[in-house]
Amino acid sequence: MRVIESRCDPGSARFAENRAAYEGLVATLRDRQQVAIDGGPGRQRSIERHRSRGKVMVRDRIDMVTDADTAFLEFSTLAGFGQYGDEVPGGGIVTGIGLVHGVPYVFIANDATVKGGSLVPVAIKKHVRAQDIAEENGLGVIYLVDSGGAFLPLQDEIFPDKDHFGGSFYRQARLSAMGLPQLSVVLGGCTAGGAYVPALSDEVIMVRGIGRIFLGGPPIVKAALGEIIEPDDLGGADLHTRISGVSDYLADTEAEAYGRLREICGTTNQRSIDHRQGWIDWREPEPPAYDPVEIYGIVSADDRISFDAVEIIARLVDGSRFSPFKPEWGDSVVCGFARLWGHLVGIIANNGIIFSESALKATHFIELCEQRRVPLLFLQNTSGYMVGRDSEAAGIAKNGAKMVAAVANATVPKYTVLIGGSYGAGNYGMCGRGFNPRFLFAWPNSRIATMAADTAETVLVDIRLGGMRGAETTEEEIEAIRAEIRLQYETQSDPYYATSRLWDDGLIDPVDTRDALGLCLALAARQVAPEPGPGLVYRM
């Protein structure tokens, strides 16, 4: 592989302008993430009450379990952002991947300082997404349970449907059946349906004085039976560890519980993060030849001005080495091989609109990677597939469909990062959320929608006017329609709107992208190779 020869000029005025703008985006991201960690309306009082009970904050709990000086890849820190009156930062739940004795586990931890740990709809979605990640990547799950159960005012959005609360229990039972450890530490309430999280776990630890499990709490028992009973007598740690057998271990403190949990993790017979199975080509990694922080100056401050995807690749991959595929044809899609933290990957990246030639090139490359068992990395920055008579006559619909079908049927691990625009069917052809990439991350400059706000304004205004009496419509009315449509699309294509709804697995700083993807690839490398597809390469 050849080292990419960068053409960007870090000393130029445009680079400086782009960098200043992007540093502002990253500062906003950090500020909003910090609010999710320890902010929000009335949160400080909840935090003080939590600590006054001798309880540890949720991310500190995870730190007490994971190996010292190792990273924790957190998912969807900004889930719920701008929703629920901004009263549910992070959705009230923390999920991610951390190492225990060198073995990767998914963590699902309730944050009791957010609505007492009660689960709003986005929290259920985040919980279920973490379990799906565990299944696809062959990971055990550690549940740090401190939950008030379902948030009852929104019960119709939480309880009955396929991927609602019941879906999490279904997944938990099946994960255990796959031999993926399900381990719980009960650190607070486990009420009603929430009681099934520890009850479905392989092993359970309860902390005396704060951990409680009951299908019906004291108020329900009083209403149903007229019985007045203290919470610990009804479902405390001593009762469930010494009498009912729901819990397997009793701990006097959180620190003792986490020591016991680490001891249990040492007996689960799971592969370590560096236990590669050999099917993904791997060599000793090397850092990029170009500083990843230069990405700030490459991404255009004005999203109407394009940037070269090859310059982004040069700052993500090992040694900035890249072997391009069909570089002289279909150049609005860049395809080629590189290494990322030592792992061989096939990269598909956009340089704008996807034309027929570009779609065919990408399809051919996907088939090559499928045949050679090479994971795929998609870097999205496209306004979609080309439109117009010439494109239709050239078969853009069928050629785009070939690309979409190739993505849908590829069995190798797929990863997606939104580095710019993700519009229309381009989102599908470039392995958007609907095409089940193992992980999907987004940068804070990204945008995602059926079309850009400028295009939507033109299209939808024409449609609206077609249904109105055009001659009687005033300029003021037309301008009001334009403003309404623009506001809708600018709001709904915003990356914070998307990440709030878990359309991605988290907004990340471009500088952190290489490390995040390196961990994701290491997870795949420790698994047995996925079953191959047909393997035939059709020349496009």
Coordinates of C-alpha atoms in Angstrom, one line a residue:
M1 CA 0.0 0.0 0.0
R2 CA 1.2 3.5 -0.8
V3 CA 1.3 6.5 1.5
I4 CA -1.4 9.0 0.6
E5 CA 0.2 12.3 -0.6
S6 CA -1.9 14.9 1.1
R7 CA -2.8 18.0 -0.8
C8 CA -4.2 20.1 2.0
D9 CA -2.3 23.1 3.2
P10 CA -2.5 23.5 7.0
G11 CA -1.1 27.1 6.6
S12 CA -3.9 28.3 4.4
A13 CA -6.6 30.8 5.4
R14 CA -9.4 28.3 4.5
F15 CA -7.8 25.6 6.6
A16 CA -7.6 28.0 9.6
E17 CA -11.2 29.1 9.0
N18 CA -12.4 25.5 8.9
R19 CA -10.4 24.5 11.9
A20 CA -11.8 27.3 14.0
A21 CA -15.3 26.4 13.1
Y22 CA -14.8 22.8 13.8
E23 CA -13.2 23.5 17.2
G24 CA -16.4 25.3 18.0
L25 CA -18.5 22.2 17.1
V26 CA -16.3 20.0 19.3
A27 CA -16.5 22.4 22.2
T28 CA -20.3 22.3 21.9
L29 CA -20.2 18.5 21.8
R30 CA -18.1 18.4 25.0
D31 CA -20.3 20.9 26.8
R32 CA -23.5 18.9 25.9
Q33 CA -21.9 15.6 26.9
Q34 CA -20.9 17.1 30.2
V35 CA -24.5 18.2 30.9
A36 CA -25.6 14.6 30.2
I37 CA -23.1 13.4 32.7
D38 CA -23.9 15.7 35.6
G39 CA -26.4 18.4 34.5
G40 CA -30.0 18.9 33.7
P41 CA -32.9 20.6 35.5
G42 CA -33.0 19.8 39.2
R43 CA -30.3 17.2 38.7
Q44 CA -28.0 18.6 41.4
R45 CA -30.5 17.9 44.2
S46 CA -30.9 14.3 42.9
I47 CA -27.1 13.8 42.8
E48 CA -26.8 15.1 46.4
R49 CA -29.5 12.8 47.6
H50 CA -27.9 9.8 45.8
R51 CA -24.5 10.5 47.4
S52 CA -26.1 11.1 50.8
R53 CA -27.2 7.5 50.7
G54 CA -23.6 6.3 50.3
K55 CA -24.3 5.5 46.6
V56 CA -21.7 5.8 43.9
M57 CA -22.4 7.8 40.6
V58 CA -23.1 5.6 37.6
R59 CA -19.9 6.2 35.6
D60 CA -17.8 5.8 38.7
R61 CA -19.5 2.5 39.2
I62 CA -18.4 1.4 35.8
D63 CA -14.8 2.6 36.5
M64 CA -14.8 0.5 39.7
V65 CA -15.5 -2.6 37.6
T66 CA -13.4 -2.1 34.5
D67 CA -9.6 -2.7 34.3
A68 CA -7.5 0.3 35.4
D69 CA -6.2 2.6 32.7
T70 CA -8.4 1.1 30.0
A71 CA -10.9 3.0 27.8
F72 CA -14.6 2.7 28.0
L73 CA -16.5 3.2 24.7
E74 CA -19.8 4.8 25.7
F75 CA -22.8 4.6 23.4
S76 CA -25.3 7.4 22.8
T77 CA -24.3 9.8 25.6
L78 CA -26.7 12.3 24.3
A79 CA -29.8 10.0 24.0
G80 CA -32.9 12.0 24.9
F81 CA -31.2 15.4 24.1
G82 CA -33.9 18.0 23.6
Q83 CA -36.7 15.5 24.5
Y84 CA -38.8 15.1 27.7
G85 CA -38.2 18.7 28.6
D86 CA -34.5 18.0 28.8
E87 CA -35.1 16.2 32.1
V88 CA -33.7 12.9 31.0
P89 CA -30.0 13.5 30.1
G90 CA -28.5 10.4 28.5
G91 CA -31.9 8.8 28.7
G92 CA -31.2 8.0 32.3
I93 CA -29.0 5.0 31.4
V94 CA -25.3 4.5 30.6
T95 CA -24.3 1.8 28.1
G96 CA -21.0 1.0 26.5
I97 CA -18.1 -1.5 26.2
G98 CA -15.4 -1.9 28.9
L99 CA -12.7 -4.5 29.7
V100 CA -12.7 -6.7 32.8
H101 CA -9.6 -8.9 33.1
G102 CA -8.9 -8.0 29.5
V103 CA -12.3 -9.4 28.3
P104 CA -14.8 -6.9 26.7
Y105 CA -18.3 -6.7 28.2
V106 CA -21.3 -4.6 27.4
F107 CA -22.4 -2.5 30.4
I108 CA -26.0 -1.4 31.0
A109 CA -26.1 0.8 34.0
N110 CA -29.1 2.8 35.3
D111 CA -28.6 6.4 36.4
A112 CA -30.7 6.8 39.5
T113 CA -30.1 10.6 39.6
V114 CA -32.3 10.9 36.5
K115 CA -36.0 10.4 37.4
G116 CA -35.0 7.9 40.0
G117 CA -33.7 5.5 37.3
S118 CA -37.2 5.2 35.8
L119 CA -37.1 4.1 32.2
V120 CA -38.5 6.5 29.5
P121 CA -38.9 5.2 25.9
V122 CA -35.4 6.2 24.7
A123 CA -33.9 4.4 27.7
I124 CA -35.6 1.2 26.6
K125 CA -34.3 1.7 23.1
K126 CA -30.8 2.4 24.4
H127 CA -31.0 -0.7 26.6
V128 CA -32.1 -2.9 23.7
R129 CA -29.5 -1.5 21.3
A130 CA -26.8 -2.4 23.8
Q131 CA -28.1 -6.0 24.0
D132 CA -28.1 -6.2 20.2
I133 CA -24.5 -5.0 20.1
A134 CA -23.7 -7.7 22.6
E135 CA -25.3 -10.4 20.5
E136 CA -23.6 -9.4 17.2
N137 CA -20.2 -9.0 18.8
G138 CA -20.4 -12.0 21.1
L139 CA -20.1 -10.1 24.4
G140 CA -21.4 -10.8 27.8
V141 CA -23.5 -8.1 29.6
I142 CA -23.0 -6.6 33.0
Y143 CA -26.1 -4.9 34.4
L144 CA -25.6 -2.3 37.2
V145 CA -29.3 -2.1 38.3
D146 CA -30.6 0.9 40.1
S147 CA -34.0 1.5 38.5
G148 CA -37.5 2.6 39.4
G149 CA -38.9 0.5 36.5
A150 CA -41.0 1.8 33.7
F151 CA -41.9 5.5 33.6
L152 CA -45.6 4.9 34.0
P153 CA -46.9 8.2 32.4
L154 CA -45.5 6.9 29.1
Q155 CA -46.4 3.3 29.6
D156 CA -47.9 2.9 26.1
E157 CA -44.5 3.8 24.6
I158 CA -42.6 1.4 26.8
F159 CA -44.6 -1.7 27.6
P160 CA -46.4 -3.7 24.8
D161 CA -44.5 -3.6 21.5
K162 CA -41.7 -5.8 20.1
D163 CA -38.7 -3.7 21.0
H164 CA -40.2 -2.3 24.2
F165 CA -39.4 -3.5 27.8
G166 CA -40.4 -7.1 27.1
G167 CA -37.9 -7.2 24.2
S168 CA -35.1 -6.6 26.6
F169 CA -36.0 -9.6 28.7
Y170 CA -36.3 -11.7 25.5
R171 CA -32.9 -10.7 24.4
Q172 CA -31.4 -11.3 27.9
A173 CA -32.7 -14.9 28.0
R174 CA -31.4 -15.6 24.5
L175 CA -28.0 -14.0 25.2
S176 CA -27.6 -16.3 28.2
A177 CA -28.5 -19.3 26.0
M178 CA -25.8 -18.3 23.6
G179 CA -23.2 -18.7 26.4
L180 CA -22.8 -14.9 26.8
P181 CA -22.7 -14.2 30.5
Q182 CA -25.5 -12.1 32.0
L183 CA -24.3 -10.7 35.3
S184 CA -26.2 -8.3 37.6
V185 CA -25.3 -6.1 40.6
V186 CA -28.4 -4.8 42.3
L187 CA -27.7 -1.3 43.7
G188 CA -31.1 0.1 44.2
G189 CA -34.7 -0.6 43.2
C190 CA -35.7 -3.4 40.8
T191 CA -39.5 -3.0 40.8
A192 CA -42.2 -4.8 38.7
G193 CA -40.8 -5.7 35.3
G194 CA -37.4 -4.4 36.4
A195 CA -37.1 -7.3 38.8
Y196 CA -36.6 -9.6 35.8
V197 CA -33.3 -8.1 34.9
P198 CA -31.5 -9.8 37.9
A199 CA -34.0 -12.7 37.9
L200 CA -32.9 -13.5 34.3
S201 CA -29.2 -13.1 35.0
D202 CA -26.8 -16.0 35.3
E203 CA -25.4 -14.6 38.6
V204 CA -26.6 -11.9 40.9
I205 CA -25.0 -9.8 43.6
M206 CA -27.1 -7.6 45.9
V207 CA -25.8 -4.8 48.1
R208 CA -27.2 -4.7 51.6
G209 CA -29.2 -1.6 52.6
I210 CA -29.7 -0.3 49.0
G211 CA -30.5 -3.2 46.8
R212 CA -34.1 -4.3 46.6
I213 CA -36.1 -6.6 44.2
F214 CA -39.9 -6.9 44.2
L215 CA -42.6 -7.5 41.6
G216 CA -44.8 -5.2 43.7
G217 CA -43.4 -2.6 46.0
P218 CA -44.8 -1.7 49.5
P219 CA -47.5 0.7 48.1
I220 CA -48.9 -2.1 45.8
V221 CA -48.7 -4.7 48.6
K222 CA -50.6 -2.3 50.9
A223 CA -53.3 -1.6 48.2
A224 CA -53.7 -5.3 47.2
L225 CA -53.3 -7.0 50.6
G226 CA -53.6 -4.4 53.2
E227 CA -50.2 -5.4 54.4
I228 CA -47.8 -2.7 55.6
I229 CA -44.2 -3.8 55.2
E230 CA -40.7 -2.2 55.0
P231 CA -38.9 -2.3 51.6
D232 CA -36.0 -4.4 53.0
D233 CA -38.3 -6.9 54.6
L234 CA -40.2 -7.3 51.3
G235 CA -37.3 -7.5 48.9
G236 CA -34.0 -6.6 50.5
A237 CA -30.6 -8.2 49.9
D238 CA -30.8 -10.5 53.0
L239 CA -34.2 -11.9 52.0
H240 CA -33.2 -12.6 48.4
T241 CA -29.8 -14.0 49.2
R242 CA -30.6 -16.0 52.3
I243 CA -34.3 -17.0 51.8
S244 CA -35.7 -16.7 48.2
G245 CA -32.4 -17.5 46.4
V246 CA -33.1 -14.8 43.8
S247 CA -29.6 -13.4 44.6
D248 CA -26.4 -15.4 44.7
Y249 CA -24.1 -13.2 46.7
L250 CA -24.4 -10.6 49.4
A251 CA -22.2 -7.5 49.7
D252 CA -22.0 -4.9 52.4
T253 CA -20.7 -2.1 50.1
E254 CA -20.6 -1.3 46.5
A255 CA -16.8 -1.7 46.5
E256 CA -17.2 -5.2 47.8
A257 CA -19.8 -6.0 45.2
Y258 CA -17.6 -4.9 42.3
G259 CA -14.7 -7.0 43.7
R260 CA -17.0 -10.0 43.7
L261 CA -18.2 -9.1 40.2
R262 CA -14.6 -9.0 38.9
E263 CA -14.0 -12.4 40.5
I264 CA -17.0 -13.8 38.7
C265 CA -15.9 -12.3 35.4
G266 CA -12.6 -14.2 35.9
T267 CA -14.6 -17.5 35.7
T268 CA -16.7 -16.9 32.6
N269 CA -14.3 -18.4 30.1
Q270 CA -14.7 -15.6 27.5
R271 CA -12.1 -14.6 24.9
S272 CA -9.9 -11.6 25.7
I273 CA -9.9 -8.5 23.5
D274 CA -6.6 -9.5 21.8
H275 CA -7.6 -13.2 21.3
R276 CA -7.8 -12.9 17.5
Q277 CA -9.2 -15.9 15.5
G278 CA -7.1 -15.3 12.4
W279 CA -9.7 -14.7 9.8
I280 CA -9.2 -10.9 9.7
D281 CA -5.8 -10.1 8.3
W282 CA -3.8 -8.3 11.0
R283 CA -0.3 -6.7 11.4
E284 CA 1.3 -4.6 14.0
P285 CA -0.4 -1.2 13.9
E286 CA 1.2 2.1 13.2
P287 CA -0.2 5.7 13.6
P288 CA -1.3 7.7 10.6
A289 CA 1.5 9.7 8.9
Y290 CA -0.8 12.8 9.2
D291 CA -2.2 14.2 12.5
P292 CA -5.9 13.3 12.9
V293 CA -6.5 16.8 14.4
E294 CA -6.0 18.2 10.9
I295 CA -9.4 16.8 10.0
Y296 CA -10.8 19.9 11.7
G297 CA -9.3 22.0 9.0
I298 CA -10.3 19.7 6.1
V299 CA -14.0 19.5 6.8
S300 CA -15.6 22.6 5.3
A301 CA -17.1 25.1 7.6
D302 CA -19.8 25.6 4.9
D303 CA -21.4 22.3 4.3
R304 CA -22.3 23.3 0.7
I305 CA -18.5 23.2 0.0
S306 CA -17.2 19.6 -0.5
F307 CA -14.0 18.1 0.9
D308 CA -11.9 15.2 -0.3
A309 CA -12.6 11.9 1.4
V310 CA -9.1 10.7 0.7
E311 CA -7.7 13.5 3.0
I312 CA -10.0 12.1 5.8
I313 CA -8.8 8.5 5.1
A314 CA -5.2 9.7 5.3
R315 CA -5.7 10.8 8.9
L316 CA -7.5 7.6 10.1
V317 CA -5.6 4.6 8.7
D318 CA -2.3 3.1 9.7
G319 CA 0.7 4.9 8.2
S320 CA -1.8 6.8 6.0
R321 CA -1.3 3.9 3.5
F322 CA -4.2 3.2 1.1
S323 CA -4.6 0.9 -1.9
P324 CA -7.3 2.5 -4.1
F325 CA -9.7 0.4 -6.2
K326 CA -10.6 1.7 -9.7
P327 CA -9.3 5.2 -8.9
E328 CA -9.8 6.4 -12.5
W329 CA -13.5 5.5 -12.7
G330 CA -16.6 6.5 -10.7
D331 CA -14.5 8.9 -8.6
S332 CA -17.5 10.3 -6.6
V333 CA -17.1 7.2 -4.5
V334 CA -13.6 6.3 -3.2
C335 CA -13.0 2.6 -2.6
G336 CA -9.8 0.9 -1.4
F337 CA -8.0 -1.2 1.2
A338 CA -6.2 0.1 4.2
R339 CA -5.3 -1.0 7.8
L340 CA -6.9 0.4 10.9
W341 CA -5.2 -0.5 14.2
G342 CA -3.6 -3.4 12.2
H343 CA -6.8 -4.8 10.8
L344 CA -7.3 -4.9 7.0
V345 CA -10.4 -3.1 6.0
G346 CA -12.2 -2.1 2.8
I347 CA -13.2 1.5 2.8
I348 CA -16.0 3.1 0.8
A349 CA -16.2 6.9 1.1
N350 CA -18.2 9.6 -0.7
N351 CA -17.0 12.5 -2.6
G352 CA -20.5 13.9 -3.1
I353 CA -23.3 12.6 -5.4
I354 CA -23.4 8.9 -6.2
F355 CA -23.5 8.4 -10.0
S356 CA -24.2 5.2 -11.8
E357 CA -20.5 4.5 -12.4
S358 CA -19.8 5.1 -8.7
A359 CA -22.6 2.8 -7.6
L360 CA -21.3 0.0 -9.8
K361 CA -17.8 0.5 -8.6
A362 CA -18.9 0.4 -4.9
T363 CA -21.0 -2.8 -5.7
H364 CA -18.0 -4.5 -7.3
F365 CA -15.8 -3.5 -4.3
I366 CA -18.3 -4.8 -1.7
E367 CA -18.3 -8.1 -3.5
L368 CA -14.5 -8.3 -3.4
C369 CA -14.5 -7.6 0.3
E370 CA -17.2 -10.2 0.9
Q371 CA -15.2 -12.8 -1.1
R372 CA -12.0 -12.0 0.7
R373 CA -13.6 -11.8 4.2
V374 CA -12.5 -8.2 4.7
P375 CA -14.6 -5.9 7.0
L376 CA -16.2 -2.9 5.4
L377 CA -16.0 0.7 6.6
F378 CA -18.4 3.3 5.1
L379 CA -17.6 7.0 5.4
Q380 CA -20.8 8.8 4.5
N381 CA -20.9 12.3 2.9
T382 CA -23.4 12.3 0.1
S383 CA -26.5 14.1 -1.1
G384 CA -27.7 10.8 -2.5
Y385 CA -28.0 9.2 -6.0
M386 CA -27.9 11.4 -9.1
V387 CA -31.3 12.5 -10.6
G388 CA -32.3 13.8 -14.0
R389 CA -33.2 12.4 -17.3
D390 CA -29.7 11.4 -18.3
S391 CA -29.2 9.6 -15.0
E392 CA -32.5 7.8 -15.3
A393 CA -31.7 6.8 -18.9
A394 CA -28.3 5.5 -17.7
G395 CA -30.1 3.2 -15.2
I396 CA -29.3 5.0 -11.9
A397 CA -32.3 3.2 -10.2
K398 CA -31.1 -0.3 -11.1
N399 CA -27.4 0.5 -10.5
G400 CA -28.2 2.1 -7.1
A401 CA -30.3 -0.9 -6.3
K402 CA -27.3 -3.2 -7.0
M403 CA -25.2 -1.2 -4.5
V404 CA -28.1 -1.4 -1.9
A405 CA -28.5 -5.1 -2.4
A406 CA -24.8 -5.7 -2.1
V407 CA -24.6 -3.9 1.2
A408 CA -27.7 -5.7 2.5
N409 CA -26.3 -9.1 1.7
A410 CA -22.7 -8.6 2.8
T411 CA -21.9 -10.9 5.7
V412 CA -18.6 -9.4 6.7
P413 CA -18.7 -6.9 9.6
K414 CA -19.8 -3.4 8.5
Y415 CA -19.1 -0.1 10.2
T416 CA -20.4 3.3 9.3
V417 CA -19.3 6.9 10.2
L418 CA -21.3 9.9 9.1
I419 CA -18.6 12.4 8.3
G420 CA -20.8 14.9 6.4
G421 CA -24.2 14.7 4.7
S422 CA -26.3 11.5 4.7
Y423 CA -29.2 12.2 2.5
G424 CA -31.9 10.2 0.7
A425 CA -31.1 6.7 -0.6
G426 CA -27.4 7.5 -0.3
N427 CA -27.9 6.7 3.4
Y428 CA -29.1 3.2 2.4
G429 CA -26.4 2.5 -0.2
M430 CA -23.7 3.6 2.3
C431 CA -24.9 1.3 5.0
G432 CA -27.1 3.6 7.2
R433 CA -28.9 2.4 10.3
G434 CA -31.5 0.4 8.4
F435 CA -28.8 -1.8 6.9
N436 CA -27.5 -3.0 10.3
P437 CA -23.9 -1.9 10.5
R438 CA -22.3 -3.3 13.7
F439 CA -21.6 0.2 14.8
L440 CA -22.7 3.6 13.4
F441 CA -21.0 6.8 14.7
A442 CA -21.5 10.4 13.6
W443 CA -19.4 13.5 13.6
P444 CA -20.8 16.8 15.0
N445 CA -20.9 18.4 11.5
S446 CA -23.0 15.6 10.0
R447 CA -26.5 15.9 8.7
I448 CA -29.1 13.2 8.0
A449 CA -32.5 13.6 6.2
T450 CA -34.4 12.5 3.1
M451 CA -33.0 15.7 1.5
A452 CA -31.1 18.8 2.4
A453 CA -33.1 21.8 3.7
D454 CA -32.5 23.8 0.5
T455 CA -33.9 21.0 -1.7
A456 CA -36.8 20.3 0.6
E457 CA -37.8 24.0 0.6
T458 CA -38.0 24.0 -3.2
V459 CA -39.8 20.7 -3.5
L460 CA -42.3 21.0 -0.7
V461 CA -43.2 24.6 -1.5
D462 CA -44.0 23.6 -5.1
I463 CA -46.1 20.7 -3.8
R464 CA -47.9 22.9 -1.3
L465 CA -48.6 25.5 -3.9
G466 CA -49.9 22.9 -6.3
G467 CA -52.6 22.1 -3.8
M468 CA -53.5 25.8 -3.2
R469 CA -55.0 28.5 -5.3
G470 CA -51.7 29.8 -6.7
A471 CA -53.1 33.0 -8.1
E472 CA -54.6 33.9 -4.7
T473 CA -51.5 33.0 -2.6
T474 CA -49.5 36.0 -1.4
E475 CA -45.8 36.3 -1.2
E476 CA -46.1 36.5 2.5
E477 CA -47.9 33.2 2.6
I478 CA -45.3 31.6 0.3
E479 CA -42.4 32.9 2.5
A480 CA -44.1 31.6 5.6
I481 CA -44.4 28.1 4.0
R482 CA -40.7 28.3 3.0
A483 CA -39.7 29.3 6.5
E484 CA -41.7 26.5 8.1
I485 CA -40.2 23.8 5.8
R486 CA -36.7 25.1 6.2
L487 CA -37.0 25.1 10.0
Q488 CA -38.4 21.6 10.0
Y489 CA -35.6 20.2 7.9
E490 CA -32.8 22.1 9.6
T491 CA -34.1 20.9 12.9
Q492 CA -34.6 17.3 12.0
S493 CA -31.4 16.9 10.1
D494 CA -29.3 18.2 13.0
P495 CA -26.9 15.7 14.4
Y496 CA -28.2 16.2 18.0
Y497 CA -31.7 15.5 16.9
A498 CA -30.5 12.3 15.3
T499 CA -28.3 11.1 18.2
S500 CA -31.1 11.9 20.7
R501 CA -33.2 9.4 18.9
L502 CA -30.5 6.7 18.6
W503 CA -30.2 7.0 14.8
D504 CA -26.5 6.5 15.6
D505 CA -24.4 4.9 18.4
G506 CA -23.1 8.3 19.5
L507 CA -21.6 11.6 18.3
I508 CA -17.8 11.4 18.4
D509 CA -14.9 13.8 17.9
P510 CA -13.2 13.0 14.5
V511 CA -9.9 12.7 16.5
D512 CA -11.4 9.8 18.5
T513 CA -12.7 7.9 15.4
R514 CA -9.7 5.8 14.7
D515 CA -9.6 4.5 18.3
A516 CA -13.3 3.8 18.4
L517 CA -13.2 1.8 15.1
G518 CA -10.0 0.0 16.3
L519 CA -11.9 -1.4 19.3
C520 CA -14.9 -2.3 17.1
L521 CA -12.6 -4.2 14.7
A522 CA -10.9 -6.0 17.6
L523 CA -14.3 -7.2 18.8
A524 CA -14.9 -8.8 15.4
A525 CA -11.4 -10.3 15.2
R526 CA -11.9 -12.3 18.4
Q527 CA -15.0 -13.9 17.0
V528 CA -15.3 -16.9 14.7
A529 CA -15.6 -15.8 11.0
P530 CA -19.2 -15.1 10.0
E531 CA -20.7 -17.5 7.5
P532 CA -19.8 -16.4 3.9
G533 CA -22.3 -15.3 1.3
P534 CA -22.2 -16.6 -2.3
G535 CA -18.7 -15.2 -2.8
L536 CA -19.1 -14.6 -6.6
V537 CA -17.8 -11.3 -8.0
Y538 CA -19.9 -9.9 -10.8
R539 CA -18.0 -7.4 -13.0
M540 CA -20.0 -4.3 -13.0

